């Protein structure tokens, strides 16, 4: 008697099927859009003169560096902004009698603390609501018009790039604040109480109890935010930042082969976004707390992950 | 060791504690009884200032602690607490749960903290579970880790808030045994519990609370045999059937 064996899985079949479907779809699309003419991939190496003065693929690659760079910088600074704002929004106002300060820190500090908590909460609310409630494009253009007058002596190219990155930073900070707040509030209040009971201060509790657990929870939504931000970086084309979308748009003026051009643009965006979801799966697996959550077998986990990215 | 004098607490308009006074001497085990909502947990939390009393005085080891000059963290460091729902830190192993207070709050060196943590877990019978995470432990084991976590801080007293109420029946005894052993070693303890057998065997004194006041107190034999206050009589007859 042999033990029952797990059913044989055919990962490769999935991959082959998925790939053929994609290829067929692209070919059909190409035929529909390009019509009778043959696809011109030699176009990628065509030298474009004037403002860009480089072959198409080179122009796109340097624009990709701008897009990715702007996103990475904005996202990184936004992390700090989002963390602090999310913390401020997670603070619950204490009951009035405790704030009145029968004990605890001196009265002035207590009142200041209470006012400070209240104010920082309100400010954080205002910030997040504004960022979530208005289109990024409006924010970009508005900031552009402000910095246009505020920094008149700057070189326009530099100023536009600075404006774009700043707008993206502020915007993503607002979204990340919501993610962090959710993560902080998802940590069991009982554990926070237990940390206080051990004598931990607010900061120690955040650092050693809340943050390590919230961190695991916020990774997937933060990655989504990164991808969304990267795609939203295309809005910087509006204020003249030479990034991917702007370049794509400009190149259509010198050459009519829009399909080939935007196929390449699509590929560049995908090359950045798709591997990122892989990175997150690996991170999640690695940071999983033993015994918590679904205990999938390694093989099943791999398959489930594959599904999730489709 | 612990003294409360005329403590009041409001939650909004709700008057949860109505002038409670209580004294717990060194090495004494006091059990708090009473129907749910009577203010037992709030009273317990007033001792280590997880809840700040709105009026009244709290003394720990002769020091008035509910005043501006005293950091509540300093008070909590000296008084252990064990919760109904264990509240272990789920991202830390059993050993890390026990040592985190030592290394981060008391700033004990890592190696010394580890030795102490191992000793504490051995004391509660969990030497084999040092590297297990809370989700991998049974309720009874989790609660024993929580007790070890409280003891590792060398507390002057330990507060227990219904330590067995969230446990499956088969795990209650192992936790009560640990607490009983602790009582024998002379630890000062205040225990909120519904375990009458435990109250009878271990408590030196029983306090009966209802509607934010202590209505009756006395040795357990006396309290269970002949409660004087009508509400205590009703309570005792209900739980003893």
Coordinates of C-alpha atoms in Angstrom, one line a residue, chain A residues 33-34 37-40 43 46 48 56 248-262:
Chain A
X33 CA -5.0 48.5 -36.4
X34 CA -2.3 48.5 -39.0
X37 CA 0.7 47.6 -44.3
X38 CA 3.4 45.4 -42.7
X39 CA 4.7 46.1 -39.2
X40 CA 7.8 48.2 -39.3
X43 CA 11.3 52.0 -37.0
X46 CA 15.2 55.2 -36.9
X48 CA 14.9 61.2 -35.1
X56 CA 13.6 56.0 -31.2
X248 CA 5.5 58.8 -27.2
X249 CA 3.2 61.7 -27.9
X250 CA 6.0 63.8 -29.4
X251 CA 7.3 61.0 -31.6
X252 CA 3.9 60.6 -33.2
X253 CA 4.3 64.0 -34.8
X254 CA 7.5 62.9 -36.7
X255 CA 6.4 59.4 -37.7
X256 CA 3.0 57.9 -38.4
X257 CA 3.8 54.4 -37.1
X258 CA 1.9 54.9 -33.9
X259 CA 1.1 51.2 -33.3
X260 CA 4.8 50.1 -33.2
X261 CA 5.6 53.1 -31.0
X262 CA 2.9 52.5 -28.5

